[in-house]
Structure formats: C-alpha cells, structure tokens
XYZ file of C-alpha atoms in Angstrom:
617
model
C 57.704 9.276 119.734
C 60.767 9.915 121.657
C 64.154 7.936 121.370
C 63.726 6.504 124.793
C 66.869 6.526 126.825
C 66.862 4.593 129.840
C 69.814 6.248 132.062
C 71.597 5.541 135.727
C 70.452 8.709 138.020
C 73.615 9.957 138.908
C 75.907 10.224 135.962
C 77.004 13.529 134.299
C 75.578 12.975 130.627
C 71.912 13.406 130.586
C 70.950 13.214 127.367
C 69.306 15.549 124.717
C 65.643 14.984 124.328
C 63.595 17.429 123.031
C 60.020 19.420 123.298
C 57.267 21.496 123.970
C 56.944 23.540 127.557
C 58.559 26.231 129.263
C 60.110 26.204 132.648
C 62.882 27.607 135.321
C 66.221 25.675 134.550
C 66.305 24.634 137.782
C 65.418 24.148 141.672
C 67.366 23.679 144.605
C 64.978 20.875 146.015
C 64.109 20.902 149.963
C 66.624 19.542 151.610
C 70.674 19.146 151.673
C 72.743 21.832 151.357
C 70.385 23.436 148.998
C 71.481 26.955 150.386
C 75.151 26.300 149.040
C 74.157 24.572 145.666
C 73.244 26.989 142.779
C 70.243 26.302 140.367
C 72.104 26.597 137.150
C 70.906 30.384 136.043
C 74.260 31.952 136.621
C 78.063 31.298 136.801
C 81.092 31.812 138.119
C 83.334 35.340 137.840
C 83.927 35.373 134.194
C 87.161 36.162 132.872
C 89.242 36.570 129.483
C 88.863 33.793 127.241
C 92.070 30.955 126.845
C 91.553 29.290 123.552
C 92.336 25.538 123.466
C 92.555 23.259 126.646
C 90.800 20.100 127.482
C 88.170 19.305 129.352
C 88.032 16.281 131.173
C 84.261 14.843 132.240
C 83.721 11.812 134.759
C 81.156 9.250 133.375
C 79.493 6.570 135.775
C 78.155 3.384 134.948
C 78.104 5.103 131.388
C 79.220 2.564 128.098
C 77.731 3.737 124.800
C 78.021 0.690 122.362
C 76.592 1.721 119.054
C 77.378 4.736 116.968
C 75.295 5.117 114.395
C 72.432 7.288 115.251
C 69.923 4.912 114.149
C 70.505 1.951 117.007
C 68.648 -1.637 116.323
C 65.048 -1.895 118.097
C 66.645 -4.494 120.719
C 69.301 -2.140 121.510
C 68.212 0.155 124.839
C 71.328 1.715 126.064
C 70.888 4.777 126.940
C 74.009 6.185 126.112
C 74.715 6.276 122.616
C 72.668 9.132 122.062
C 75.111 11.169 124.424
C 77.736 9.862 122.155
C 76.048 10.418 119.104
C 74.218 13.788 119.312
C 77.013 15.878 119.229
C 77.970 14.414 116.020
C 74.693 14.510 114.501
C 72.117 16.606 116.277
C 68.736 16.881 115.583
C 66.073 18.683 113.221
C 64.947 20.172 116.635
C 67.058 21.323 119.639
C 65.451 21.687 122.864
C 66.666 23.953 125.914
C 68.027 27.630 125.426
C 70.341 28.359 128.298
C 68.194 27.343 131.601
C 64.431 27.447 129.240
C 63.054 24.160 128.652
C 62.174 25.778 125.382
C 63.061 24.884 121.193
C 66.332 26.649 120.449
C 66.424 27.795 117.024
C 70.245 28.441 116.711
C 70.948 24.860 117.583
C 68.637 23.334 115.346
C 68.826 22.156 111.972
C 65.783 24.351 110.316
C 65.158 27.566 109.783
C 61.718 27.462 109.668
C 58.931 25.161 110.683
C 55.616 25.564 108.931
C 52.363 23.883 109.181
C 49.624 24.095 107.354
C 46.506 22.112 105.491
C 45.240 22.063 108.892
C 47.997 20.707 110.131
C 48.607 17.850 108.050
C 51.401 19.139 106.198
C 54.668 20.265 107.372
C 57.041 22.216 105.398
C 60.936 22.696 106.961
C 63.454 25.224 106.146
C 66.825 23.474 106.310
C 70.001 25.548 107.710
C 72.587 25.896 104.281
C 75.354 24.077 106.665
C 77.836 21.992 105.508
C 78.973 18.811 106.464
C 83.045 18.289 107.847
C 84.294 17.498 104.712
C 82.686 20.226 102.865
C 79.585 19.019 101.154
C 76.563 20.736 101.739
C 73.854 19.897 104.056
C 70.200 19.206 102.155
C 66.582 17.807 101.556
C 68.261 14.574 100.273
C 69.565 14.052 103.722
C 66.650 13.902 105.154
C 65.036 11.780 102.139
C 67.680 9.589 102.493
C 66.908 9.366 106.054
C 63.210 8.854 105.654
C 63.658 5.939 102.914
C 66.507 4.191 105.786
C 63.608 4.001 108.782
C 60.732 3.467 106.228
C 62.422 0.588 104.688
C 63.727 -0.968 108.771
C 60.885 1.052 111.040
C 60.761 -2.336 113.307
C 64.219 -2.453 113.971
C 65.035 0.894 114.473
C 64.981 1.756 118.635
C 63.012 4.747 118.396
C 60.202 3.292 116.849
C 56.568 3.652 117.345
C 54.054 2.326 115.397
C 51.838 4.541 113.491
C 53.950 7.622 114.429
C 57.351 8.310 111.784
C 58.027 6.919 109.470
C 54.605 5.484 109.675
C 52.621 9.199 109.706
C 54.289 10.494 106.661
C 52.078 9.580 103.209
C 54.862 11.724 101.098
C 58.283 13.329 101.216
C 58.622 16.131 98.720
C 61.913 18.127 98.214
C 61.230 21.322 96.017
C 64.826 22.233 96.711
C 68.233 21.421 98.164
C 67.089 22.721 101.373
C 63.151 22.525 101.525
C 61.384 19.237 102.938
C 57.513 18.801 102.235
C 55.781 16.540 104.905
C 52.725 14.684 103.973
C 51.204 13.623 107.091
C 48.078 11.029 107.216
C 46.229 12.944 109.858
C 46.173 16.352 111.512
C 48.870 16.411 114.496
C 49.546 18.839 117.144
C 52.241 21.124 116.196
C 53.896 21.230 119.442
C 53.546 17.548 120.038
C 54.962 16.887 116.361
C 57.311 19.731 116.204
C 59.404 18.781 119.739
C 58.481 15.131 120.295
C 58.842 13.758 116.073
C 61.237 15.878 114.832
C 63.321 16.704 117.463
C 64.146 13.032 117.489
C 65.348 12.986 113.785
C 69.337 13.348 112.758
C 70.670 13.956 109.526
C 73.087 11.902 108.468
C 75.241 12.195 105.261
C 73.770 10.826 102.091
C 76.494 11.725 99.842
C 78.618 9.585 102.187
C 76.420 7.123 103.538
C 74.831 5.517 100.553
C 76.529 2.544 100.643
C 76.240 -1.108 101.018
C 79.624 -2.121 101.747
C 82.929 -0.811 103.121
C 84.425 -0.178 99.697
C 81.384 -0.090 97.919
C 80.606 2.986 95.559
C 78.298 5.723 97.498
C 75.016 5.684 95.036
C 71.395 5.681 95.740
C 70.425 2.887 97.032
C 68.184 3.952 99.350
C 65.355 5.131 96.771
C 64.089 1.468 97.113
C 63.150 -0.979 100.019
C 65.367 -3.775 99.451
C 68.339 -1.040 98.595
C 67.766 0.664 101.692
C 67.838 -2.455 103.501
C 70.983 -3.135 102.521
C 72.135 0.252 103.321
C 70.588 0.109 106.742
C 72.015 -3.609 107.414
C 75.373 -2.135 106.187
C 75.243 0.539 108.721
C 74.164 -1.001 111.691
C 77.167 -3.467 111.712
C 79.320 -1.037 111.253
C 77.821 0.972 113.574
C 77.938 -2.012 116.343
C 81.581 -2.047 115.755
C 83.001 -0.970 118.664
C 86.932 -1.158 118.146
C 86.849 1.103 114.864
C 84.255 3.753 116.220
C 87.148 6.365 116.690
C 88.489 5.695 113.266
C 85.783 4.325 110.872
C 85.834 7.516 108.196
C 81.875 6.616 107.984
C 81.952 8.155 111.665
C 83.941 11.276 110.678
C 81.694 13.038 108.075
C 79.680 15.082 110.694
C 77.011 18.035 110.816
C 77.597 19.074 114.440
C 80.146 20.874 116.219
C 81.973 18.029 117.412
C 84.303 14.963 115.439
C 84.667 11.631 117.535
C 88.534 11.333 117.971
C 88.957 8.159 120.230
C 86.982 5.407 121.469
C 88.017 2.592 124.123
C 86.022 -0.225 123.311
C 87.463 -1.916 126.667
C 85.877 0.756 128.914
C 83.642 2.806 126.830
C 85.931 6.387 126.992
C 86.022 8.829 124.106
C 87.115 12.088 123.135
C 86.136 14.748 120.880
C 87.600 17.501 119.146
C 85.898 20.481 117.292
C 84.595 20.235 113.957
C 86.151 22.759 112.088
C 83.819 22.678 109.196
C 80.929 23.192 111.925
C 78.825 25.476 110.488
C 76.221 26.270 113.503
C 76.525 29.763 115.819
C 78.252 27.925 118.595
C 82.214 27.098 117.462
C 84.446 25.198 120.372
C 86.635 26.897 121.837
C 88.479 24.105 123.605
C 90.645 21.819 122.183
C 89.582 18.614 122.936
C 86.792 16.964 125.603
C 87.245 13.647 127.350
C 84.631 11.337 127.989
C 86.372 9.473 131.384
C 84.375 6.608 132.420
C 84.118 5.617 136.234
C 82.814 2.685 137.705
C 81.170 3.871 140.471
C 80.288 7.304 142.021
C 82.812 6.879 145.086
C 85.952 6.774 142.336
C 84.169 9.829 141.000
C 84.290 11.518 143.889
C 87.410 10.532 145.383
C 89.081 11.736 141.747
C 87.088 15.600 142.223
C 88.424 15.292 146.003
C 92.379 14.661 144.089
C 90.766 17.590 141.820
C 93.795 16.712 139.344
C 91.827 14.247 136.693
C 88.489 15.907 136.287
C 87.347 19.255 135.503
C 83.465 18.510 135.096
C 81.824 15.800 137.286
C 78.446 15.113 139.520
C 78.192 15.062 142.999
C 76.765 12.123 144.643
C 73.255 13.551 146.259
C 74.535 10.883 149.328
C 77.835 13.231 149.593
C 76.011 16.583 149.286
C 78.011 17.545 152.349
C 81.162 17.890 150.478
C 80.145 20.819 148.386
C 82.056 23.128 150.675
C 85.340 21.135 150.434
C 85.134 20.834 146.330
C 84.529 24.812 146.572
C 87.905 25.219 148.049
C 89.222 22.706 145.879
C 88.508 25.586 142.793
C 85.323 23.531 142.052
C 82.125 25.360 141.573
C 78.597 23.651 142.087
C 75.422 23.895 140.332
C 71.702 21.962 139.865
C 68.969 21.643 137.799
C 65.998 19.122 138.409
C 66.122 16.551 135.051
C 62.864 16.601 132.698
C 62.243 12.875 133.136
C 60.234 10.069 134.419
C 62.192 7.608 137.032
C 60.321 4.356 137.318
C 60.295 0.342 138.358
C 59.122 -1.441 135.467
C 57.114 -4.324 136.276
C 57.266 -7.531 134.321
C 53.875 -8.172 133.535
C 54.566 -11.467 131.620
C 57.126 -13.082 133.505
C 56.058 -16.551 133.601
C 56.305 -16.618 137.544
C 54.905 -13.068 138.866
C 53.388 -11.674 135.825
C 50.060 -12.954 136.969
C 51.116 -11.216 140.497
C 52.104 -8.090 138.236
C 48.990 -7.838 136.161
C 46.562 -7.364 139.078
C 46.466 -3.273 139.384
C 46.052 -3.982 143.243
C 48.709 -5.672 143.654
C 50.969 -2.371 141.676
C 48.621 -0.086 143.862
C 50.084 -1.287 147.065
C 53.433 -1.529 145.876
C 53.059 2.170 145.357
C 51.607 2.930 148.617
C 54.271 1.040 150.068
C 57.112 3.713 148.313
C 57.718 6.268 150.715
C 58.833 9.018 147.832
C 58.870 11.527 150.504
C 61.497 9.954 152.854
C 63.406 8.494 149.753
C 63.803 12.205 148.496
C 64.902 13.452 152.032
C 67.125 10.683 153.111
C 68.208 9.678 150.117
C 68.645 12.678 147.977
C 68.887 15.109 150.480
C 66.006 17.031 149.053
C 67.192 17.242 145.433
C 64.638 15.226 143.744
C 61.466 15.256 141.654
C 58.817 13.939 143.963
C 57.839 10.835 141.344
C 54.321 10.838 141.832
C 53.090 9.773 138.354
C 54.182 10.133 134.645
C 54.996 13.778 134.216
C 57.505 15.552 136.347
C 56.362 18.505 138.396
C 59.578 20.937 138.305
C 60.864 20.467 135.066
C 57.383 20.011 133.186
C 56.212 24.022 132.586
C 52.560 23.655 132.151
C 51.806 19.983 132.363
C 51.788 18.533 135.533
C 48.397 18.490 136.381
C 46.664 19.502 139.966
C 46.398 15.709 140.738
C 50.329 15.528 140.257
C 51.109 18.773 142.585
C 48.768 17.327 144.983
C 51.250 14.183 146.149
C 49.728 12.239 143.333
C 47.119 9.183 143.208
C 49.070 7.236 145.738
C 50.631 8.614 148.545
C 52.319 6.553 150.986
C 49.905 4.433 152.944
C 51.381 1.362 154.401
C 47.629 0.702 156.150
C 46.092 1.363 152.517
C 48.136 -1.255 150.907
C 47.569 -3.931 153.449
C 43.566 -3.185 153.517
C 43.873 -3.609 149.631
C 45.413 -7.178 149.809
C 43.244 -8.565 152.636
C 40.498 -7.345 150.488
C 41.309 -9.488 147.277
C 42.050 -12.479 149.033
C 45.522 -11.954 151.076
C 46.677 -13.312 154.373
C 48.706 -10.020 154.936
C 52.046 -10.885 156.982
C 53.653 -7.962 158.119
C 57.149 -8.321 158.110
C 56.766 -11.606 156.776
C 55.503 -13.266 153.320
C 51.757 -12.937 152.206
C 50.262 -15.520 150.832
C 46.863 -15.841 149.007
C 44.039 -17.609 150.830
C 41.206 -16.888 147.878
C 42.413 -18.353 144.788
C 40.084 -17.188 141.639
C 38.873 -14.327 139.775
C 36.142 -12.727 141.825
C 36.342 -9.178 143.374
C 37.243 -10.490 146.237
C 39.736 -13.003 145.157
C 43.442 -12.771 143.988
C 43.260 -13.145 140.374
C 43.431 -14.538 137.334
C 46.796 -17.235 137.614
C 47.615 -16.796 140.823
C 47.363 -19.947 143.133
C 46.572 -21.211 146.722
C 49.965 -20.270 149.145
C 51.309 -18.222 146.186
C 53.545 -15.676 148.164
C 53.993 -12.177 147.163
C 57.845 -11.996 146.120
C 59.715 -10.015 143.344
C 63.543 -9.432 142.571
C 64.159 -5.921 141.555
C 66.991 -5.578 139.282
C 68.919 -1.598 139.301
C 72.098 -0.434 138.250
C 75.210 -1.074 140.271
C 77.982 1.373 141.570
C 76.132 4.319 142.272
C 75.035 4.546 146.154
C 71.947 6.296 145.902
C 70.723 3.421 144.224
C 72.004 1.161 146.932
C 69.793 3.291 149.222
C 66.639 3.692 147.947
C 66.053 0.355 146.635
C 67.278 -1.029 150.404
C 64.045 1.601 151.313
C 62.102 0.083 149.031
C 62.740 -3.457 150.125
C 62.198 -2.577 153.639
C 58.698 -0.760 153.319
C 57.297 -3.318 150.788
C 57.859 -5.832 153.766
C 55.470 -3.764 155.562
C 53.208 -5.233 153.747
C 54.518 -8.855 153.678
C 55.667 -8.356 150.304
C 59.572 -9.530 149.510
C 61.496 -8.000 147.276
C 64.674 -9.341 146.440
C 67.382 -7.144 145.133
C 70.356 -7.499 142.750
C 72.522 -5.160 141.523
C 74.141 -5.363 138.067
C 76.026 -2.704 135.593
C 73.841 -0.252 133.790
C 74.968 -2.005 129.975
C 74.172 -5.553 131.771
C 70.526 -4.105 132.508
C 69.819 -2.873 129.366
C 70.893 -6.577 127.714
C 68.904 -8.092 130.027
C 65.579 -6.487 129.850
C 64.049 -7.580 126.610
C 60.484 -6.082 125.279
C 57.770 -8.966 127.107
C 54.089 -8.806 125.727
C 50.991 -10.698 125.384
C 52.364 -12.297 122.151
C 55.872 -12.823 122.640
C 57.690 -13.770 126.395
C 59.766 -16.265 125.923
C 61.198 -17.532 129.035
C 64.506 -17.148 127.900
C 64.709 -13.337 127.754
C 61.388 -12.874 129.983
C 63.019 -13.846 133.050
C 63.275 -10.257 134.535
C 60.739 -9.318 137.176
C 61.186 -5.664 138.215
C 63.704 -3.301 136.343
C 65.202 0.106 137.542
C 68.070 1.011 135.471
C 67.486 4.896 135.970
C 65.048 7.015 134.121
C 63.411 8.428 130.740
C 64.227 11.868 130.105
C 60.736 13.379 128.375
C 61.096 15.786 125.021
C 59.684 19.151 125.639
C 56.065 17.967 125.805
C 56.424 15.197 128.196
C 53.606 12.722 126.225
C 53.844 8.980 126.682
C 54.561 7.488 123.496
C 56.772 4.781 123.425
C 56.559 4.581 126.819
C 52.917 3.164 128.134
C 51.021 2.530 124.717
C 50.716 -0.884 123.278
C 53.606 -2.053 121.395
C 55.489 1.019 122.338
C 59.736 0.871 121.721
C 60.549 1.684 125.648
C 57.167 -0.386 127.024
C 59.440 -3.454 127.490
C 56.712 -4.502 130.648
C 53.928 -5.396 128.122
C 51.512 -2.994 129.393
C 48.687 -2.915 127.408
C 45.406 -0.416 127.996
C 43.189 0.394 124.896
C 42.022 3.633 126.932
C 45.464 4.484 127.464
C 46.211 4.116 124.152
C 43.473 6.329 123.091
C 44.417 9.516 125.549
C 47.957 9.623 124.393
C 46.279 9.643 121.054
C 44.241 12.481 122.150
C 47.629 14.574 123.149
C 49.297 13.899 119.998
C 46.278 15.420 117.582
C 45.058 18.093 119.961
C 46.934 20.621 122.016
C 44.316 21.476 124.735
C 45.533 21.084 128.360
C 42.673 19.644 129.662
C 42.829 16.582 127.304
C 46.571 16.094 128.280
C 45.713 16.654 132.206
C 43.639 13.593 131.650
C 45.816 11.137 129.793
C 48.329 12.185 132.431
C 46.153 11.473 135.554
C 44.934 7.964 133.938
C 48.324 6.666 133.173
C 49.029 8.193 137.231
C 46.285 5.796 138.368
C 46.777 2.802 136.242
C 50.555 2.101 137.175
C 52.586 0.987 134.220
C 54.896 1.871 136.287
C 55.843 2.429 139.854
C 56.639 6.021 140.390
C 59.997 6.498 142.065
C 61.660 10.090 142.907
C 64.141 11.062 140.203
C 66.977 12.819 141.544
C 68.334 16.365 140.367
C 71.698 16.587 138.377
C 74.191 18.316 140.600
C 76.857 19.613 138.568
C 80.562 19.528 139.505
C 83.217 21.767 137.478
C 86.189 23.599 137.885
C 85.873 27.471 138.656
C 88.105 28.849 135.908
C 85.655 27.286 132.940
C 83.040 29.305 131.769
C 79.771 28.594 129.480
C 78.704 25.715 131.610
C 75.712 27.591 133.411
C 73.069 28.094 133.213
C 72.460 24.824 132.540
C 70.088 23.060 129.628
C 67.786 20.941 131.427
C 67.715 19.125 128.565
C 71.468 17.996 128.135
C 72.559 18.288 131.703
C 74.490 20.682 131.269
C 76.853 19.164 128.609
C 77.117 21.665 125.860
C 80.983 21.562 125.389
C 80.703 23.607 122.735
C 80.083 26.580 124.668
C 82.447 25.826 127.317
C 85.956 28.193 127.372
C 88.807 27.831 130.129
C 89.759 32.058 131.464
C 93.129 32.927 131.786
C-alpha cells in the first residue's frame, strides 16, 4: 500500500519508497557512455572532512505543494514526499548504501516482531527525540493511527482494506512499544516494507490541535475530534506561503528542519536538525532545493559549474560526461526501482470504449519499440519496461517471463493482424477505422461505432527532452498501425491536477477528459507488489482498471510470501495491460568532486541522503 508518487524521469529527487528485495545499487545499462559513467558502489578520492558548506541541488519540473505528510486523496504530486521525508521519515527505511535492502539505523524501530501467526505485530520504537526536545513515542503513532482511521478516504496513500483498514487494535504497553492487531495473517515482508515503511510519525504533543492558537489536547482519541485535527492540518499543510515558517512545520523527528520555501517557484532549503537524534548527523550547513524548468537550464548551469554542486545529466546529453569531469564534476548511476507507464483512460467518455478493449492496449504495446526507445533515447541507461516489475532494480522478483522481453515485444505486423481481426480497416500510416461494429469476437467492441477512428492524445510532462523523444517515437510507431496519437506537453504539477481518479462509478466529464497520461513513473517499495496501483479502487489506479482476478493475485502476494504466487500476479498484470509498459530511464547523478558521502547511491532515494554528504578540504 505504497504512497504512490508519480515523478518526471529525469529530475534529481527520486523519492524514498520502501521494501522487501535485495539487489546491486546499480547498472551501467547497454549503451552511451556507459564505460565512463560509474554505477554508484564507490566514490571519488576521499579527503579530510570541512564542516559546514552548502550544497546546492538542481530540481526539474519538480514543485512540491503540500507539506504535511499526510496529503489529501486528490492530491498526486509526486513531490512532497521528497520534501517531506527528510522531516519526518518513516517507521521503515529502505536502501543501505547501494542494497535495495531495510536499513535499520535509518528507521524509526528497533525491532519488528510478528507473531500469532502473523497477525500481530509488535514495534520497538527508537527513544529519539523530537527538535524541540520532547520525546519520540507510542502516542505518536496512536495519534497517527486515530488521524487516517478517522479521514482513510482522503488521505493519498490510501488503499482500501489495507491501513488503517487492517488494524482491529492499537495497543501501547509503553512510551515506546506499539501492539498491532491485524484482521488477517499478512506477509511479513510485504507488511513490514510496503505498510509500514509508508508510515511517518508526526508530533502529537504538538500536533493535537484544531486551530492555529488552539490548545494542543487530545482530540484525536475520537472520530469527529480527529477530523477536526486532520481538517486543521491539511489546510495548513496546503499553505504554501508559510511552509518555511509555520512552527507546526518545525517540530521534526529527522535530520533535517525546512528553512525556506518559495511558493512562486517551489525552492527550499534545509538546515540540520540539531536535536536529530538518528546515527547520521549533517555535516553541511545548509542544502538548497534549486528548481529548473527544464533539463537544458540544468545543464547549461553544471556546464557554468558555479550554481550547482549536485545535478542529473540528461540521458540525451550523455556525451558531456567527459566535459563535466573536467569541470571538477564526478558522475555516477543507478537504475531506479520503479514502474514507468502510459495510463490509459478507460472511462473517458470518447476513447474509453477504444481503451477498454485489451486488443486494442495489446497493439499499442506491440507498437512501443522499448528496445530502440532505450538505445536512442536513453543511450542504453534504462530499465527495459516490459511489464509491472522492473528487472535491474527488483532482486528476486522479476519473473522469467519479464527477463525474457516480456508478453509483448515489439511487433508492428502483430498489432495490425490483431485489429484486422476484431473488425479494423488497418491504415498504415493513416487512421483506422472500424468496419464491424458490435460485440462479437470478431467485432470491435462494446461502444465503439461504424468509422470510429483509432485516435488518442497522450498527455507527458514538459521541459525535459527525453520526454520530447520518446513520446515523438511513440507517436510515430503507433501510426504504423494507423493509430494517431496526439501529443501535448504540459508541466509535471499541471499533470498531476489534471488527471483525476476515473472509474466505473464516477467519470464525470469535467475531470475525465484525459485520455493517455505519462507524467513519469512509480517508484516500487522494496517488494515491488501492485497495490494502489492496478487493484480496484486503488489510490494511484486513476485509469479505472478494474480485474477481480487481478485483485485476487495481489491479494495472494500480500498474505503469502512464496515466489511462485508473486511470479504469477506479476505475469497476469504483464498480460492484461493496465498499463502500457514504457522504459524507465536510470538516474545519472551529477556532483561536484570535492563532496563526499554521495555514493554509493540508495536506489531508493536517488542518491539524496544529504545527511551523509561532507565537502573535503
């Protein structure tokens, strides 16, 4: 039940999601310069550390807009949770240096313990303290539970059935022992790095409040008080000119304090929490968050190298790794644990019909040439993208189906056979049409009519050229197939506001108007399940897909551990397209020679674990 964050490809801030398999930290792909490009296990001459300093890291197409770590269900940018985490981080931290594994020192527990065959969970909290001194205990986490019990539906990382739904009781024997009641008998790995590694604590002693100068009680310990609380919260949390100096924002358990927030172009800064109690204490002074509308200004401002000491390279400008070496930059990658996608309307009230048909998604994907898009477009530094679970950066999981190229490989002459054989007049290079109204096998389907042509516009984020490219390659290989595909480009925060949950039950034109959507990808937890994302009603399956079997084999991987049963929920959800399967590019790291504790890089954050980071003399 991952917080689903939906991300543009080529920025810097991945975010922290966390789970369950093991894996390298990184791959130099097959292409590019991938002999000049490290894979994130090792760094650059180290040398005596220089206390203080800031670090300076180019954002693109990046705009958090909500701070509290609990964002409203119709809220999907993808960013907050790089603003928020290290503020607030998690019961559960995943990656340890370049292993996509649970760290313990990062974490918030001590302990994880399951037992009553698996249907109870007992944590060990940490004895840290909050910033301004106040310790860190099983109220905080009560407090939490009674906030998203009381406002599940409107809470973004939301699934039903899973927390707060799975949890029959919350018992605290002590200031720093939480008892877990669960209604059924869960996977430990699944629940361990896909539940609880989505789950901040947030300051109860502080928190508890209805109203700005409101007294802090306990209001939570009933629905309609933790309503309020949560209500209270969220607009404050919405409130983008006073996120740098709300003092609701400032009482933090992580090793960072937000210092400064531009609600005109989304850039912050942070500087250390001093009361931090974790292993990892900054070193540097301060870290800015710089914002950049497109990749190119990125770029040319590493090129200047005077304004940015950690950035991402381009994968279109992979040529220029030699010059930003001899600029004092030094260059590293690690393929991203994540799912890139198009995500098909399937209840737009023009194409959804169109959509719904799993012939017409099949030759879509045959029409994708993933192969050439990672070549020419990513210069071999990309995830291949043939179905749900990501083959690099997925340990264990990716199943022999997945390694193989996946259920559809690119077959322009298999798509085209496909449409002629449900009732298509297949136009290469022009627009298909459908000649066999109706809902036999051999006709076009339920809703679709007589001369209905086959044509889409595919919405993706703006400023980043990669993007550019491979949706121009995706436009121009559908059309071998007479299918049109119409693209616009708009800014990663315009995306997000635009693409609106669509189901069976509710698609009102008004918000439904969307067709296809790529606005990046999903970065998976440790055990790469998909919750939220492909089962009915889930928080990030805005497309409406709906598939009772589906439903039941991501069931299956959440109550039983066995690879087998996960092979086959992954190879079903591979078959049945809720998605289109696109190539998700590697993170190519950017940052100045002389700062140490960047690599090897955490697949899981990118990289971005300023904490450890320390400028040499």
């Amino acid at each position: 039940m991952r917080i689903h964050r939906r991300l543009a490809v080529t920025s810097v801030a991945l975010t922290l999601a966390m789970a369950a398999t093991a894996c390298s930290g990184g791959s130099g792909g097959s292409g590019g310069s991938s002999g000049t490009i490290g894979n994130g296990n090792s760094s650059s001459a180290a040398g005596p550390v220089k206390r203080g300093g800031t670090v300076t890291v180019a954002e693109v197409a990046a705009t958090p807009n909500f701070v509290f770590p609990f964002a409203p269900a119709t809220n999907t940018d993808g960013w907050n949770v790089n603003l928020t985490s290290p503020l607030w981080p998690t019961l559960v931290y995943a990656g340890d240096g370049a292993q996509s594994t649970v760290n313990p020192q990062e974490g918030l527990t001590s302990s994880i313990t399951y037992g009553d065959g698996d249907k109870q969970v007992t944590l060990d909290l940490k004895h840290w303290n909050w910033s301004d001194g106040q310790p860190v205990t099983s109220r905080d986490f009560s407090f939490v539970y009674n906030l998203l019990k009381a406002n599940a539906s409107n809470w973004s990382g939301y699934t039903a059935g899973l927390f707060p739904d799975d949890v029959a009781k919350v018992t605290t024997p002590d200031a720093h022992t939480v008892v877990l009641d669960l209604t059924k008998s869960y996977n430990p790995s699944f629940y361990t790095e896909d539940v609880l590694s989505t789950i901040p604590l947030v300051p109860q002693h502080a928190w508890d409040k209805t109203s700005v100068n409101g007294p802090v009680g306990n209001a939570d310990e009933t629905p309609a008080g933790a309503k309020a609380v949560y209500a209270f919260l969220q607009k404050q949390g919405g409130d983008m000119a006073t996120f740098g100096s709300n003092p609701l924002w400032r009482v933090v358990d992580g090793p960072w304090t937000l210092a400064s927030f531009d609600s005109g172009d989304g850039g912050y800064s942070y500087v250390p929490n001093t009361a931090y109690s974790g292993p990892d204490k900054p070193i540097v002074a301060k870290v800015v968050d710089s914002p950049f509308t497109t990749d190119t200004a990125e770029l040319n401002a590493l090129r200047s190298g005077s304004s940015v000491d950690v950035g991402s390279l381009p994968l279109n400008d992979v040529k220029q790794v030699s010059a930003l070496e001899a600029s004092g930059y030094a260059i590293a990658d690690v393929p991203i644990p994540g799912v890139a996608e198009i995500i098909p309307n399937l209840y737009n009230a023009k194409v959804g019909p169109e959509l719904q048909q799993l012939y017409v998604r099949q030759a879509m994907e045959y029409l994708i040439n993933r192969p050439q898009i990672v070549s020419k477009v990513y210069s071999g530094y990309a995830e291949a993208g043939d179905g749900p679970v990501p083959v690099r950066a997925s340990g264990p999981w990716a199943s022999p189906l997945e390694k193989s190229g996946g259920p559809y490989p690119y077959s322009p002459t298999k798509a085209v056979a496909l449409l002629r054989a449900h009732g298509w007049k297949v136009v290469p290079g022009g627009s298909s049409t459908c000649q066999s109204p109706g809902t036999g096998p051999a006709d076009c389907g339920a809703g679709i009519t007589a001369g209905e042509s086959l044509t889409f516009q595919l919405d993706y984020t703006s400023g980043i050229a990669t993007n550019d490219e491979q949706s121009a390659a995706i436009q121009s290989s559908e059309a071998q197939a007479g299918i049109t595909i119409n693209l616009k480009s708009e800014p990663f925060n315009t995306l997000t506001g635009e693409a609106t949950p669509c189901t069976a039950t509710a698609h009102p034109a008004s918000s439904c108007g969307w067709q296809l959507m790529d606005y990046g990808y999903d970065p998976y937890s440790l055990y790469p399940v998909g919750d939220s994302l492909f089962n009915t009603g889930g928080s990030s399956n805005i497309g409406g897909f709906s598939d009772p079997k589906l439903d039941q084999l991501i069931d299956a991987t959440e109550y039983g551990s066995q690879t087998s049963v996960f092979f086959t929920y992954e190879d079903y959800a591979a078959t049945q397209l809720p998605w289109l399967w696109l190539p998700n590019q590697d993170q190519i790291l950017v940052y100045r020679k002389n700062i140490q504790g960047i690599t090897p890089l955490n697949p899981f954050s990118g990289g971005l674990n300023p904490e450890l980071w320390y400028y040499t003399s």
